[in-house]
Short mmCIF file of C-alpha atoms in Angstrom, two decimals:
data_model
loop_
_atom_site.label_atom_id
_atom_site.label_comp_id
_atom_site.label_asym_id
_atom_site.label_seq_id
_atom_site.Cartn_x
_atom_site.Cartn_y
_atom_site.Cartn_z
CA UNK A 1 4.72 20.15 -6.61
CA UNK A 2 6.33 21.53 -3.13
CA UNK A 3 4.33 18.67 -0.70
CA UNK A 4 3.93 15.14 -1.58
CA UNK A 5 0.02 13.95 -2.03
CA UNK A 6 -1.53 11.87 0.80
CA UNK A 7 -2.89 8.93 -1.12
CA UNK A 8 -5.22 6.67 0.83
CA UNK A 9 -5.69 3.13 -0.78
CA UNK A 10 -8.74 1.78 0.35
CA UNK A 11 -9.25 -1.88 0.89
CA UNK A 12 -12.53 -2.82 0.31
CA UNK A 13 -12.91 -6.49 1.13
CA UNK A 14 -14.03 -7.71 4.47
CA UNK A 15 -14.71 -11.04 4.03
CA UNK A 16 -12.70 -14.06 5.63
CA UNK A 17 -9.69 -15.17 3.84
CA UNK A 18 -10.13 -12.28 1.42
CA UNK A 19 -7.31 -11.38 -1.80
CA UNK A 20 -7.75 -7.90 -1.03
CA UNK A 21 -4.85 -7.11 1.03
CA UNK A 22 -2.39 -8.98 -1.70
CA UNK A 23 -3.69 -6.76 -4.63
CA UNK A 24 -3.72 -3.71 -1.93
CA UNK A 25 -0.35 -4.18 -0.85
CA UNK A 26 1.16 -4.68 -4.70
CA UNK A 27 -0.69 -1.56 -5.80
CA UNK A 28 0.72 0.85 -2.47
CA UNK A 29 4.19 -0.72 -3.42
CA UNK A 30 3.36 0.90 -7.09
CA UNK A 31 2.48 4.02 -5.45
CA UNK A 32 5.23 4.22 -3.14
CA UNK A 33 7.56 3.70 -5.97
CA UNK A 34 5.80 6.08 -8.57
CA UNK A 35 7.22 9.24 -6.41
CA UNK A 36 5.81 12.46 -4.85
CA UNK A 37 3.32 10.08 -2.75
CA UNK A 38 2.39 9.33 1.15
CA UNK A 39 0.71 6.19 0.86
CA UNK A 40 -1.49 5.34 3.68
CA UNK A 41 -3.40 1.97 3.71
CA UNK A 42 -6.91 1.66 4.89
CA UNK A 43 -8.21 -1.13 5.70
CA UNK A 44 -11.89 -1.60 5.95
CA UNK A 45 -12.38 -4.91 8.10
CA UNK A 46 -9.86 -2.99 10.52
CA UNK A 47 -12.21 -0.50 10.87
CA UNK A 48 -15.92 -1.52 11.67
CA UNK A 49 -18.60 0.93 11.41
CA UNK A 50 -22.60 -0.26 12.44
CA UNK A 51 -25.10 0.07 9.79
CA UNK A 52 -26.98 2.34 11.91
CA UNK A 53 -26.15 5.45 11.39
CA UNK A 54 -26.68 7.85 14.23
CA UNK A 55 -25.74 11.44 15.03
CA UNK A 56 -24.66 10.33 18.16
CA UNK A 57 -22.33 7.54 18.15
CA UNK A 58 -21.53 5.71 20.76
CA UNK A 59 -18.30 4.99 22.37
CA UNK A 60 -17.33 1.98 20.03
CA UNK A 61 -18.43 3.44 17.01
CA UNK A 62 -17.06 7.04 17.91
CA UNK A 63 -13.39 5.75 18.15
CA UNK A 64 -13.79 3.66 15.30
CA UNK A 65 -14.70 7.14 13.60
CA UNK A 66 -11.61 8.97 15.27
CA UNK A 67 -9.03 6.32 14.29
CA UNK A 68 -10.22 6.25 10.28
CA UNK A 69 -11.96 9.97 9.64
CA UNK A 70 -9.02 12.16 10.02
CA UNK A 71 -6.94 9.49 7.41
CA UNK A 72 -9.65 10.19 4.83
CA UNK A 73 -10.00 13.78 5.93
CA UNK A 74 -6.02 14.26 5.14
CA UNK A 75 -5.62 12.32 2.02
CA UNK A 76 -5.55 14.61 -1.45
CA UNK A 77 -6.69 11.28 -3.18
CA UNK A 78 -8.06 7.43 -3.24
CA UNK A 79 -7.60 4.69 -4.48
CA UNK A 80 -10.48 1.89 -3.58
CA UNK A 81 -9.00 -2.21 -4.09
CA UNK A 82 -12.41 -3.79 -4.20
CA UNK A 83 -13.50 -7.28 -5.59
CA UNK A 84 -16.78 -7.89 -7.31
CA UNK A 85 -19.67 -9.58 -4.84
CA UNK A 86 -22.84 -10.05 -6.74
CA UNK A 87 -21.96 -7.78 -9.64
CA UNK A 88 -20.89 -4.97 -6.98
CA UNK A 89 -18.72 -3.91 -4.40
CA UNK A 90 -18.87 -5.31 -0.81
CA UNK A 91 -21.34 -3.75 1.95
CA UNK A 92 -18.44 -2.44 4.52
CA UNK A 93 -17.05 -0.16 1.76
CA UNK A 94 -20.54 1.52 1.28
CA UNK A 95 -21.18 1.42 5.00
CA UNK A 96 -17.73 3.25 5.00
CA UNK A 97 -18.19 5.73 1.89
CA UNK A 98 -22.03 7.22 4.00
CA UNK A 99 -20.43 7.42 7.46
CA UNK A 100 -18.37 10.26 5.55
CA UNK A 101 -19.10 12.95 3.54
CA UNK A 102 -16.82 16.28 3.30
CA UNK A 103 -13.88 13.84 3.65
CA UNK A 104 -14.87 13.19 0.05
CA UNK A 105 -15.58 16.12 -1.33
CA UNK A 106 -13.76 17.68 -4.29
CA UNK A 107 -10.69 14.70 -4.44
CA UNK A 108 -10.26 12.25 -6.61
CA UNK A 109 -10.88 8.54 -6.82
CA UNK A 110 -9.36 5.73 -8.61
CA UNK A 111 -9.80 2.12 -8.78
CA UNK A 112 -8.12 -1.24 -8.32
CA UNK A 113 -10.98 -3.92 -8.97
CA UNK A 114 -10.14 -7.76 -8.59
CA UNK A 115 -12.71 -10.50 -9.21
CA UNK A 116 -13.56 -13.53 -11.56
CA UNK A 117 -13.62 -12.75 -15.64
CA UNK A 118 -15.01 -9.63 -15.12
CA UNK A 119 -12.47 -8.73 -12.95
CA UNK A 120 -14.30 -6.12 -10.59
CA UNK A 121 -15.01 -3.61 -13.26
CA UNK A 122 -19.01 -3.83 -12.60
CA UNK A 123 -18.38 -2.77 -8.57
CA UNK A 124 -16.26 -0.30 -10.12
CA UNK A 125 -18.83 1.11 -12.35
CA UNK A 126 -21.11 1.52 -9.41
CA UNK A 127 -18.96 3.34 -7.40
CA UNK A 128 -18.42 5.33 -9.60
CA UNK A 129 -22.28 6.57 -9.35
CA UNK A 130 -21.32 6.28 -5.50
CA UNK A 131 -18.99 8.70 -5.39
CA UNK A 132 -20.73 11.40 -7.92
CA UNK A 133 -23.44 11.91 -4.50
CA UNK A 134 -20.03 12.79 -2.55
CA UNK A 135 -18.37 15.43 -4.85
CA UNK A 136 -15.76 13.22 -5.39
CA UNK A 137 -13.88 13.21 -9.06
CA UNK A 138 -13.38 9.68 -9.98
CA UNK A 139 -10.56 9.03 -12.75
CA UNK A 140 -11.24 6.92 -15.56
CA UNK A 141 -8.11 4.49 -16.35
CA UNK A 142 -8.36 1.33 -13.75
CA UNK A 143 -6.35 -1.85 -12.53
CA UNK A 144 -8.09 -4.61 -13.18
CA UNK A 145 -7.23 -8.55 -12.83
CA UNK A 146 -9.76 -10.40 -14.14
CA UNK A 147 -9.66 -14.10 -12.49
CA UNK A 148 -7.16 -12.81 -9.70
CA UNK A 149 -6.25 -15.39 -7.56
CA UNK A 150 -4.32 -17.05 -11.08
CA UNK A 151 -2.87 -13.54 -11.74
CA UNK A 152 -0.59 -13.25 -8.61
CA UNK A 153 2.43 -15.54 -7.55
CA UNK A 154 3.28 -16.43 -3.69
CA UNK A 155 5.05 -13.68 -2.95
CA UNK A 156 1.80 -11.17 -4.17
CA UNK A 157 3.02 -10.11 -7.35
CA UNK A 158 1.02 -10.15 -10.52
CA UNK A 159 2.59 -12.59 -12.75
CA UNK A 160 1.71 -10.74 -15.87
CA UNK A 161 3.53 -7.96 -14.48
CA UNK A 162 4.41 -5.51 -17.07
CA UNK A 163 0.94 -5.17 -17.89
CA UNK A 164 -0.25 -4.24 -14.30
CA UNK A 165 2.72 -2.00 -13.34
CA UNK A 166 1.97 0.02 -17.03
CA UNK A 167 -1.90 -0.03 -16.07
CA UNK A 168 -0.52 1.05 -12.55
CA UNK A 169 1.41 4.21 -13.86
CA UNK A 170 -1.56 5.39 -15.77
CA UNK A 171 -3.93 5.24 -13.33
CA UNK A 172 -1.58 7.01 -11.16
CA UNK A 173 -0.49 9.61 -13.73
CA UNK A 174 -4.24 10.33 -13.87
CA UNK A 175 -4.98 10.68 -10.41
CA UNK A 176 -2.01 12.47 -9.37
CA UNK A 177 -2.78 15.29 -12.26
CA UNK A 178 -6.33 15.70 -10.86
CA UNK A 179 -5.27 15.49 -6.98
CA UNK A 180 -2.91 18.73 -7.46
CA UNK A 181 -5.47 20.58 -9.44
CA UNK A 182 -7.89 19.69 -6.91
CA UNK A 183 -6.07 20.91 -4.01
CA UNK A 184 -4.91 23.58 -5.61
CA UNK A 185 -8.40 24.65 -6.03
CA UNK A 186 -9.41 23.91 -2.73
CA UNK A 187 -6.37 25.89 -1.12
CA UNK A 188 -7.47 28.82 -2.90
CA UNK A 189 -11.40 28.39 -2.87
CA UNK A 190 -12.80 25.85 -0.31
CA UNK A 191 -15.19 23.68 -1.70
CA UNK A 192 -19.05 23.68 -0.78
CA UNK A 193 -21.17 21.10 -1.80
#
């Protein structure tokens, strides 16, 4: 590999007083540290989209789109931190997801999920279907931490460590095979959906 990836990790969680950022921050530490990455963090409460979608944004909403479209645009891969909210994933995140579409296409997507004993993997599973209607690849390995706010200590660490940083590597073994293919491809042959 002659470049490094651009890796966005996604968080997903809006809400006030939300875990996301602590599981976001661990996991872009792994990625930092697994090599041949530029991590970029995204944070979805930072960047507030309306629900109406419109062809012709207005002022707010069109520099909302100019400071978080061209991160997603550049990134070879994801990697979405989202809890669980009613056995899915929170509203922002899909409000985020359909305000794009090419900045999707043909790049992978992994997953971080967080939530109560089942640990996020149901908001996973539907963005999974989520990202099929964008051309997006999704990987299967996750990170999961079932009951998460007993799984980290104070300084945002998971306290059954080895286990995360292992599920960590695999996750990003996975995606980092599929993001070079991926841009490989789309270097030589630009994808059309």
């Amino acid at each position: 590999m002659t470049d490094s990836l651009r890796l966005a990790v996604i968080v997903a969680s809006t809400r006030d007083g939300r875990f996301g950022p602590t599981v976001a921050h661990w996991f872009a530490g792994r990625a930092e540290q697994y090599g041949g990455l530029r991590v970029d963090l995204v944070d979805v409460a930072a960047h507030p989209l309306p629900l109406t979608m419109t062809t012709s944004p207005d002022a707010r909403t069109s520099a909302v789109l100019a400071e978080v479209t061209p991160r997603l645009a550049g990134a070879d891969a994801f990697v979405v931190v989202t809890p669980e909210y009613n056995h899915s994933f929170p509203a922002g995140l899909k409000n985020l997801i359909d305000w794009h579409y090419t900045q999707w296409q043909a790049k992978p997507v992994g997953f971080v999920s967080y939530g109560g004993l089942a640990g996020g993997l149901r908001a996973v599973e539907h963005l999974r279907l989520v990202f099929a209607e964008t051309h997006a690849v999704t990987v299967r390995e996750t990170v999961s931490f079932h009951n998460a706010w007993d799984q980290f200590d104070e300084d945002g660490a998971p306290t059954g460590r080895p286990g995360a940083d292992t599920a960590a590597k695999v996750l990003l073994d996975q995606l980092t095979w599929w993001a070079e293919a991926l841009r490989s491809a789309r270097t030589r042959h630009p994808y059309k959906a």
